[in-house]
Structures are given as structure tokens and as C-alpha cells.
């Protein structure tokens, strides 16, 4: 039986991603950068909450302080969020994307910070199996010619590989506890994305 939070995830996955124009896709990339920043913060909380879980430790090594994202000269160690923020800076997206998008991203970050640590950790455990489906739907969009979006496309494809592959991040977190409390987190994520449409 599907859990409540999975219904919200289905709503996120079924948003009309393919209809976003170039500016919409750049805005989505910015929101993804905020999501990635929040993910890194929540993952570190999860590591504090479950310090002796080897699977979580293994998964974290592929997300934090890693060099497994390499594209167009970017080869440095860092969190996955660092990759997106590096592109945002190099491509001067603050001049190409509405300031409102950055405000929405900041608001999302601050809202998630208010959630209990246990819930933030749980959001990590629930995400790795879910994200590839959402990413695949985003990839159906045709606007990838902009240099920043080419980097974003690489980022998405790479995450599908890391999360969905056998023994990947989805498998590493599959046995960790998830309850419908995490519905609060996904409601915040859905509300953030709705600003694009």
C-alpha cells in the first residue's frame, strides 16, 4: 500500500517539466542547487543521527566531498551542490534568472531548517529511490542547448547513475526507516517547484 508521502512524490514527478522554456529550465536548475545544498545539510544530520550505519556512510562518500562529478573543466572535490553553484556563478545565472527564484530557494532552505532532525534524516532515506523517476521526467524537456543547462543535464544523468544503479545510493538507504512524517518535507518541495508553473 502506497504511503501518503508517495502521493506527493507522484505529484512532483508528474509536474509538466517538459513544458518549461529555457528560462524555466534555468530557474529549475537554480532551485535544484538550493535542493542540493539542503540535501548536503540533511545528509550530515543523518550521519549524526545514524553514525554507525555502514550503508549510509558509503552513500555519503558518493555525495559529500567527492570528485565523482566532472564536467567541462570542473574536477574538484566537493559536495554535489558545489557543482551546481559553480555553474550558476560561471554562467552568471543571477543575471539570467528572475530574482524571485533565488528568494523561493532561500525560503525553501529556511523552511526545511525548521524540521526536526529525525525528519530531515528520514527525508534522505526516502529520496534516493524516488529522485531518478523525477529526474527522468525532467530529461524529457528539450531545452538543453544553453551551456548551464548542458551542465545541469549532465548532473541529472549522473545522479540517475549514482542513485538507481545496482548497489547505488537507492540500495544503500533502502533499509533505513521512513514514515509518513516525511510528507511535511515533500509538501515543502512540491510548493517550491510549483513556483515554476
PDB file of C-alpha atoms in Angstrom:
ATOM      1  CA  UNK A   1       0.000   0.000   0.000  1.00  0.00           C
ATOM      2  CA  UNK A   2       1.389   3.387  -1.019  1.00  0.00           C
ATOM      3  CA  UNK A   3       2.275   5.730   1.798  1.00  0.00           C
ATOM      4  CA  UNK A   4       0.829   9.243   1.955  1.00  0.00           C
ATOM      5  CA  UNK A   5       4.106  10.929   1.154  1.00  0.00           C
ATOM      6  CA  UNK A   6       4.420   8.865  -2.020  1.00  0.00           C
ATOM      7  CA  UNK A   7       1.282  10.554  -3.367  1.00  0.00           C
ATOM      8  CA  UNK A   8       3.006  13.928  -3.059  1.00  0.00           C
ATOM      9  CA  UNK A   9       6.076  12.473  -4.745  1.00  0.00           C
ATOM     10  CA  UNK A  10       3.838  11.366  -7.623  1.00  0.00           C
ATOM     11  CA  UNK A  11       2.546  14.936  -7.898  1.00  0.00           C
ATOM     12  CA  UNK A  12       6.121  16.214  -8.129  1.00  0.00           C
ATOM     13  CA  UNK A  13       7.055  13.614 -10.733  1.00  0.00           C
ATOM     14  CA  UNK A  14       4.002  14.453 -12.850  1.00  0.00           C
ATOM     15  CA  UNK A  15       4.554  18.232 -12.935  1.00  0.00           C
ATOM     16  CA  UNK A  16       4.745  19.446 -16.573  1.00  0.00           C
ATOM     17  CA  UNK A  17       8.549  19.512 -16.674  1.00  0.00           C
ATOM     18  CA  UNK A  18       8.693  19.125 -20.461  1.00  0.00           C
ATOM     19  CA  UNK A  19       6.744  22.374 -20.940  1.00  0.00           C
ATOM     20  CA  UNK A  20       9.315  24.592 -19.221  1.00  0.00           C
ATOM     21  CA  UNK A  21      11.028  27.015 -21.606  1.00  0.00           C
ATOM     22  CA  UNK A  22      14.729  27.883 -21.409  1.00  0.00           C
ATOM     23  CA  UNK A  23      14.253  30.404 -18.610  1.00  0.00           C
ATOM     24  CA  UNK A  24      12.070  27.913 -16.765  1.00  0.00           C
ATOM     25  CA  UNK A  25      14.773  25.271 -17.013  1.00  0.00           C
ATOM     26  CA  UNK A  26      17.422  27.690 -15.758  1.00  0.00           C
ATOM     27  CA  UNK A  27      15.109  28.523 -12.863  1.00  0.00           C
ATOM     28  CA  UNK A  28      14.681  24.816 -12.154  1.00  0.00           C
ATOM     29  CA  UNK A  29      18.454  24.436 -12.121  1.00  0.00           C
ATOM     30  CA  UNK A  30      18.722  27.189  -9.501  1.00  0.00           C
ATOM     31  CA  UNK A  31      16.063  25.522  -7.351  1.00  0.00           C
ATOM     32  CA  UNK A  32      17.923  22.230  -7.768  1.00  0.00           C
ATOM     33  CA  UNK A  33      21.050  23.956  -6.450  1.00  0.00           C
ATOM     34  CA  UNK A  34      19.148  25.009  -3.336  1.00  0.00           C
ATOM     35  CA  UNK A  35      17.755  21.470  -3.041  1.00  0.00           C
ATOM     36  CA  UNK A  36      21.267  20.044  -3.343  1.00  0.00           C
ATOM     37  CA  UNK A  37      22.521  22.407  -0.641  1.00  0.00           C
ATOM     38  CA  UNK A  38      19.698  21.332   1.646  1.00  0.00           C
ATOM     39  CA  UNK A  39      20.388  17.685   0.771  1.00  0.00           C
ATOM     40  CA  UNK A  40      24.016  18.004   1.898  1.00  0.00           C
ATOM     41  CA  UNK A  41      22.924  19.635   5.174  1.00  0.00           C
ATOM     42  CA  UNK A  42      20.293  16.947   5.779  1.00  0.00           C
ATOM     43  CA  UNK A  43      22.725  14.154   4.911  1.00  0.00           C
ATOM     44  CA  UNK A  44      25.191  15.431   7.501  1.00  0.00           C
ATOM     45  CA  UNK A  45      22.351  15.442  10.038  1.00  0.00           C
ATOM     46  CA  UNK A  46      21.525  11.848   9.046  1.00  0.00           C
ATOM     47  CA  UNK A  47      25.149  10.844   9.584  1.00  0.00           C
ATOM     48  CA  UNK A  48      24.998  12.342  13.089  1.00  0.00           C
ATOM     49  CA  UNK A  49      21.737  10.521  13.806  1.00  0.00           C
ATOM     50  CA  UNK A  50      22.968   7.167  12.428  1.00  0.00           C
ATOM     51  CA  UNK A  51      26.762   7.336  12.926  1.00  0.00           C
ATOM     52  CA  UNK A  52      27.387   3.596  12.754  1.00  0.00           C
ATOM     53  CA  UNK A  53      25.378   2.661   9.661  1.00  0.00           C
ATOM     54  CA  UNK A  54      27.886   1.447   7.032  1.00  0.00           C
ATOM     55  CA  UNK A  55      25.476   1.770   4.115  1.00  0.00           C
ATOM     56  CA  UNK A  56      24.736   5.388   4.967  1.00  0.00           C
ATOM     57  CA  UNK A  57      28.452   6.071   5.315  1.00  0.00           C
ATOM     58  CA  UNK A  58      29.045   4.516   1.888  1.00  0.00           C
ATOM     59  CA  UNK A  59      26.265   6.581   0.320  1.00  0.00           C
ATOM     60  CA  UNK A  60      27.599   9.795   1.892  1.00  0.00           C
ATOM     61  CA  UNK A  61      31.021   9.222   0.345  1.00  0.00           C
ATOM     62  CA  UNK A  62      29.380   9.462  -3.062  1.00  0.00           C
ATOM     63  CA  UNK A  63      27.593  12.733  -2.218  1.00  0.00           C
ATOM     64  CA  UNK A  64      29.855  14.790   0.060  1.00  0.00           C
ATOM     65  CA  UNK A  65      33.408  15.917  -0.583  1.00  0.00           C
ATOM     66  CA  UNK A  66      33.641  13.809  -3.720  1.00  0.00           C
ATOM     67  CA  UNK A  67      35.104  14.205  -7.204  1.00  0.00           C
ATOM     68  CA  UNK A  68      32.547  11.973  -8.955  1.00  0.00           C
ATOM     69  CA  UNK A  69      31.091  14.944 -10.868  1.00  0.00           C
ATOM     70  CA  UNK A  70      33.448  16.034 -13.640  1.00  0.00           C
ATOM     71  CA  UNK A  71      32.259  18.211 -16.486  1.00  0.00           C
ATOM     72  CA  UNK A  72      33.709  20.952 -18.674  1.00  0.00           C
ATOM     73  CA  UNK A  73      36.766  21.590 -16.518  1.00  0.00           C
ATOM     74  CA  UNK A  74      35.081  21.007 -13.169  1.00  0.00           C
ATOM     75  CA  UNK A  75      37.091  18.296 -11.399  1.00  0.00           C
ATOM     76  CA  UNK A  76      37.398  19.435  -7.803  1.00  0.00           C
ATOM     77  CA  UNK A  77      36.322  17.670  -4.645  1.00  0.00           C
ATOM     78  CA  UNK A  78      33.129  18.997  -3.100  1.00  0.00           C
ATOM     79  CA  UNK A  79      29.510  18.309  -2.281  1.00  0.00           C
ATOM     80  CA  UNK A  80      27.247  17.814  -5.281  1.00  0.00           C
ATOM     81  CA  UNK A  81      25.676  21.191  -4.517  1.00  0.00           C
ATOM     82  CA  UNK A  82      29.062  22.810  -5.133  1.00  0.00           C
ATOM     83  CA  UNK A  83      28.955  21.637  -8.744  1.00  0.00           C
ATOM     84  CA  UNK A  84      25.659  23.430  -9.446  1.00  0.00           C
ATOM     85  CA  UNK A  85      26.642  26.609  -7.609  1.00  0.00           C
ATOM     86  CA  UNK A  86      29.909  26.689  -9.554  1.00  0.00           C
ATOM     87  CA  UNK A  87      27.939  26.618 -12.821  1.00  0.00           C
ATOM     88  CA  UNK A  88      25.489  29.256 -11.561  1.00  0.00           C
ATOM     89  CA  UNK A  89      28.406  31.563 -10.792  1.00  0.00           C
ATOM     90  CA  UNK A  90      30.370  30.919 -14.008  1.00  0.00           C
ATOM     91  CA  UNK A  91      27.319  31.305 -16.229  1.00  0.00           C
ATOM     92  CA  UNK A  92      26.103  34.390 -14.329  1.00  0.00           C
ATOM     93  CA  UNK A  93      22.636  32.970 -13.805  1.00  0.00           C
ATOM     94  CA  UNK A  94      21.785  35.677 -11.278  1.00  0.00           C
ATOM     95  CA  UNK A  95      21.508  37.968 -14.316  1.00  0.00           C
ATOM     96  CA  UNK A  96      19.553  35.477 -16.424  1.00  0.00           C
ATOM     97  CA  UNK A  97      17.042  34.188 -13.886  1.00  0.00           C
ATOM     98  CA  UNK A  98      14.384  36.159 -12.025  1.00  0.00           C
ATOM     99  CA  UNK A  99      15.461  37.234  -8.516  1.00  0.00           C
ATOM    100  CA  UNK A 100      12.207  35.684  -7.291  1.00  0.00           C
ATOM    101  CA  UNK A 101      13.637  32.214  -7.992  1.00  0.00           C
ATOM    102  CA  UNK A 102      16.513  32.814  -5.573  1.00  0.00           C
ATOM    103  CA  UNK A 103      14.040  34.108  -2.971  1.00  0.00           C
ATOM    104  CA  UNK A 104      11.956  30.940  -3.371  1.00  0.00           C
ATOM    105  CA  UNK A 105      15.070  28.797  -2.969  1.00  0.00           C
ATOM    106  CA  UNK A 106      16.155  30.633   0.181  1.00  0.00           C
ATOM    107  CA  UNK A 107      12.661  30.318   1.633  1.00  0.00           C
ATOM    108  CA  UNK A 108      12.729  26.573   0.998  1.00  0.00           C
ATOM    109  CA  UNK A 109      16.086  26.262   2.780  1.00  0.00           C
ATOM    110  CA  UNK A 110      14.823  28.156   5.818  1.00  0.00           C
ATOM    111  CA  UNK A 111      11.606  26.115   5.997  1.00  0.00           C
ATOM    112  CA  UNK A 112      13.462  22.805   5.924  1.00  0.00           C
ATOM    113  CA  UNK A 113      15.856  24.007   8.650  1.00  0.00           C
ATOM    114  CA  UNK A 114      12.843  24.199  10.988  1.00  0.00           C
ATOM    115  CA  UNK A 115      12.056  20.486  10.605  1.00  0.00           C
ATOM    116  CA  UNK A 116      13.131  18.069  13.367  1.00  0.00           C
ATOM    117  CA  UNK A 117      16.486  16.374  12.822  1.00  0.00           C
ATOM    118  CA  UNK A 118      14.872  12.938  12.703  1.00  0.00           C
ATOM    119  CA  UNK A 119      12.585  14.051   9.883  1.00  0.00           C
ATOM    120  CA  UNK A 120      15.449  15.604   7.920  1.00  0.00           C
ATOM    121  CA  UNK A 121      17.391  12.365   8.214  1.00  0.00           C
ATOM    122  CA  UNK A 122      14.327  10.414   7.095  1.00  0.00           C
ATOM    123  CA  UNK A 123      13.990  12.639   4.040  1.00  0.00           C
ATOM    124  CA  UNK A 124      17.445  11.445   2.972  1.00  0.00           C
ATOM    125  CA  UNK A 125      16.484   7.782   3.303  1.00  0.00           C
ATOM    126  CA  UNK A 126      13.354   8.266   1.220  1.00  0.00           C
ATOM    127  CA  UNK A 127      14.896  10.291  -1.623  1.00  0.00           C
ATOM    128  CA  UNK A 128      17.407   8.063  -3.330  1.00  0.00           C
ATOM    129  CA  UNK A 129      14.831   5.648  -4.775  1.00  0.00           C
ATOM    130  CA  UNK A 130      12.464   8.477  -5.680  1.00  0.00           C
ATOM    131  CA  UNK A 131      14.687  11.035  -7.390  1.00  0.00           C
ATOM    132  CA  UNK A 132      15.567   9.013 -10.523  1.00  0.00           C
ATOM    133  CA  UNK A 133      11.901   8.946 -11.604  1.00  0.00           C
ATOM    134  CA  UNK A 134      11.614  12.719 -11.219  1.00  0.00           C
ATOM    135  CA  UNK A 135      14.942  13.238 -12.993  1.00  0.00           C
ATOM    136  CA  UNK A 136      13.879  11.060 -15.928  1.00  0.00           C
ATOM    137  CA  UNK A 137      10.757  13.177 -16.370  1.00  0.00           C
ATOM    138  CA  UNK A 138      12.814  16.372 -16.308  1.00  0.00           C
ATOM    139  CA  UNK A 139      15.078  14.937 -19.023  1.00  0.00           C
ATOM    140  CA  UNK A 140      12.082  14.814 -21.361  1.00  0.00           C
ATOM    141  CA  UNK A 141      12.407  18.591 -21.710  1.00  0.00           C
ATOM    142  CA  UNK A 142      14.071  19.658 -24.991  1.00  0.00           C
ATOM    143  CA  UNK A 143      15.819  22.847 -23.791  1.00  0.00           C
ATOM    144  CA  UNK A 144      19.410  21.788 -23.132  1.00  0.00           C
ATOM    145  CA  UNK A 145      21.425  23.976 -25.537  1.00  0.00           C
ATOM    146  CA  UNK A 146      22.375  26.660 -23.016  1.00  0.00           C
ATOM    147  CA  UNK A 147      25.855  25.874 -21.535  1.00  0.00           C
ATOM    148  CA  UNK A 148      24.485  25.982 -17.995  1.00  0.00           C
ATOM    149  CA  UNK A 149      21.731  23.553 -18.946  1.00  0.00           C
ATOM    150  CA  UNK A 150      24.203  21.168 -20.564  1.00  0.00           C
ATOM    151  CA  UNK A 151      25.952  21.002 -17.189  1.00  0.00           C
ATOM    152  CA  UNK A 152      22.587  20.522 -15.474  1.00  0.00           C
ATOM    153  CA  UNK A 153      21.676  17.730 -17.882  1.00  0.00           C
ATOM    154  CA  UNK A 154      24.973  16.016 -17.050  1.00  0.00           C
ATOM    155  CA  UNK A 155      24.243  16.473 -13.326  1.00  0.00           C
ATOM    156  CA  UNK A 156      20.827  14.814 -13.677  1.00  0.00           C
ATOM    157  CA  UNK A 157      22.086  11.896 -15.766  1.00  0.00           C
ATOM    158  CA  UNK A 158      24.968  11.319 -13.377  1.00  0.00           C
ATOM    159  CA  UNK A 159      22.598  11.240 -10.421  1.00  0.00           C
ATOM    160  CA  UNK A 160      20.399   8.650 -12.090  1.00  0.00           C
ATOM    161  CA  UNK A 161      23.531   6.511 -12.479  1.00  0.00           C
ATOM    162  CA  UNK A 162      24.603   7.018  -8.872  1.00  0.00           C
ATOM    163  CA  UNK A 163      21.167   6.536  -7.321  1.00  0.00           C
ATOM    164  CA  UNK A 164      19.410   3.924  -9.455  1.00  0.00           C
ATOM    165  CA  UNK A 165      22.220   1.532 -10.346  1.00  0.00           C
ATOM    166  CA  UNK A 166      22.648  -1.830  -8.612  1.00  0.00           C
ATOM    167  CA  UNK A 167      24.340  -1.207  -5.285  1.00  0.00           C
ATOM    168  CA  UNK A 168      23.787   2.540  -5.761  1.00  0.00           C
ATOM    169  CA  UNK A 169      22.593   5.128  -3.309  1.00  0.00           C
ATOM    170  CA  UNK A 170      18.996   3.929  -3.535  1.00  0.00           C
ATOM    171  CA  UNK A 171      20.023   0.451  -2.410  1.00  0.00           C
ATOM    172  CA  UNK A 172      22.273   1.861   0.324  1.00  0.00           C
ATOM    173  CA  UNK A 173      19.385   3.670   2.021  1.00  0.00           C
ATOM    174  CA  UNK A 174      16.564   1.201   1.251  1.00  0.00           C
ATOM    175  CA  UNK A 175      16.504  -0.416   4.708  1.00  0.00           C
ATOM    176  CA  UNK A 176      16.565   2.803   6.725  1.00  0.00           C
ATOM    177  CA  UNK A 177      13.305   3.879   8.417  1.00  0.00           C
ATOM    178  CA  UNK A 178      10.794   6.098   6.604  1.00  0.00           C
ATOM    179  CA  UNK A 179       7.331   7.062   7.879  1.00  0.00           C
ATOM    180  CA  UNK A 180       4.624   9.392   6.632  1.00  0.00           C
ATOM    181  CA  UNK A 181       6.074  12.178   8.767  1.00  0.00           C
ATOM    182  CA  UNK A 182       8.285  12.869   5.750  1.00  0.00           C
ATOM    183  CA  UNK A 183       5.149  14.098   3.975  1.00  0.00           C
ATOM    184  CA  UNK A 184       5.913  17.533   5.505  1.00  0.00           C
ATOM    185  CA  UNK A 185       9.224  17.627   3.669  1.00  0.00           C
ATOM    186  CA  UNK A 186       7.760  16.647   0.299  1.00  0.00           C
ATOM    187  CA  UNK A 187       4.978  19.224   0.666  1.00  0.00           C
ATOM    188  CA  UNK A 188       7.692  21.886   1.009  1.00  0.00           C
ATOM    189  CA  UNK A 189       9.478  20.538  -2.059  1.00  0.00           C
ATOM    190  CA  UNK A 190       6.248  20.480  -4.105  1.00  0.00           C
ATOM    191  CA  UNK A 191       5.386  24.039  -3.091  1.00  0.00           C
ATOM    192  CA  UNK A 192       8.845  25.186  -4.144  1.00  0.00           C
ATOM    193  CA  UNK A 193       8.528  23.621  -7.593  1.00  0.00           C
ATOM    194  CA  UNK A 194       5.022  24.990  -8.126  1.00  0.00           C
ATOM    195  CA  UNK A 195       6.562  28.456  -8.399  1.00  0.00           C
ATOM    196  CA  UNK A 196       7.904  27.420 -11.818  1.00  0.00           C
ATOM    197  CA  UNK A 197       4.477  26.877 -13.364  1.00  0.00           C
TER     198      UNK A 197
END
